[in-house]
XYZ file of C-alpha atoms in Angstrom:
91
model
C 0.000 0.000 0.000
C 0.665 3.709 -0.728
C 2.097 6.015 2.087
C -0.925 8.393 0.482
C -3.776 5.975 0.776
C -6.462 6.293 -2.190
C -10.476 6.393 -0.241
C -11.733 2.881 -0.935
C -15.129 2.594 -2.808
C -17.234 -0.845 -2.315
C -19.831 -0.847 -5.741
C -22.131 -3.802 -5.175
C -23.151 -4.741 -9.006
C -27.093 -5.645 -9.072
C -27.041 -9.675 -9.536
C -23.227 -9.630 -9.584
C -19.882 -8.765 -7.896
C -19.014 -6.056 -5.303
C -16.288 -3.759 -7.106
C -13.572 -2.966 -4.731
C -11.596 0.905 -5.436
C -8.747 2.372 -3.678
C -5.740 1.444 -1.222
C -6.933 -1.831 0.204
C -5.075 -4.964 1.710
C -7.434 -8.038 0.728
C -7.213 -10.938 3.316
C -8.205 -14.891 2.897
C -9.936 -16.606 5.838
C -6.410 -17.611 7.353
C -5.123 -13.960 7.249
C -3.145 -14.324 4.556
C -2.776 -11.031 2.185
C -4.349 -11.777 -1.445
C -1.991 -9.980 -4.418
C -4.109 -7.722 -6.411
C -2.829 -7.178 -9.855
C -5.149 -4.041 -10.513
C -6.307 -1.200 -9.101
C -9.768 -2.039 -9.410
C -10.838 -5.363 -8.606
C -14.401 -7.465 -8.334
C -14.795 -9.847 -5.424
C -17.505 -12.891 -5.854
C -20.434 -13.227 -3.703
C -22.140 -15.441 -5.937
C -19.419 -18.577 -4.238
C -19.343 -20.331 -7.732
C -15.899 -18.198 -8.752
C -13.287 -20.845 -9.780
C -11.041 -17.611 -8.771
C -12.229 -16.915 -5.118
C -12.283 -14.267 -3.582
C -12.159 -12.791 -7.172
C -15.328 -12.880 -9.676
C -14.717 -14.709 -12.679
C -18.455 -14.060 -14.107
C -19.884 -17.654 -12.912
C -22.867 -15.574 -11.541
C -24.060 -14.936 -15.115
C -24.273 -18.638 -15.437
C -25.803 -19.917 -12.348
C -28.186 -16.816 -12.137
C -27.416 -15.162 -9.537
C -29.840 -12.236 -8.132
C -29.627 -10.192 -5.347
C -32.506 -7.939 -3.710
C -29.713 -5.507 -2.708
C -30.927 -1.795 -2.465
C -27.951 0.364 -2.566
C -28.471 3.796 -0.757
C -28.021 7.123 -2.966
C -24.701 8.894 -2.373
C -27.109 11.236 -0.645
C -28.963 9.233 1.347
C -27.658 8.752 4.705
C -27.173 4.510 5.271
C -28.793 3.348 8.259
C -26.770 1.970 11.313
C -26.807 -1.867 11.360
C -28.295 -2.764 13.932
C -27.692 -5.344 16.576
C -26.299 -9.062 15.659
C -27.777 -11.783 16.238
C -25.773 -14.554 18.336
C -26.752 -18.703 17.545
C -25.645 -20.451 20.392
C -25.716 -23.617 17.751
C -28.786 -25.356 19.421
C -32.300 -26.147 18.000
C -34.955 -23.156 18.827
């Protein structure tokens, strides 16, 4: 990363990838840094990427939709609110 760090920008793509923008380190489940070889780079969320974490378009293929609403740059985004905690048993 850049001494001057670039803002980062998360695009979520209706029915597709998010788009990732700016100085960002990109982490596996095990911690270990992912090499990005661009600038700008999509990350799957559709799991059928042969590429993971990166898209490689499977989500055309399988069809996958999302129901995402993404806020207006000037609409405020609301606070998430609490999580929920599963304890792992039957309710």
């Amino acid at each position: 990363m850049s001494a001057e760090h670039a803002p980062v920008v998360l695009t979520p793509c209706p029915d597709g990838p998010i788009l990732v923008r700016g100085d960002v380190e990109i982490r596996d489940a095990a911690g270990r840094t992912v090499p990005r070889r661009r600038a700008t780079v999509a990350l799957c969320r559709c799991g059928a990427s042969g590429i993971k974490p990166f898209c490689d378009g499977s989500h055309k293929a399988i069809g996958f939709r999302t129901d995402d609403e993404v806020p207006r740059p000037d609409e405020p985004v609301p606070a998430p609110g609490p999580r929920a905690e599963h304890g792992g048993g039957a309710s």
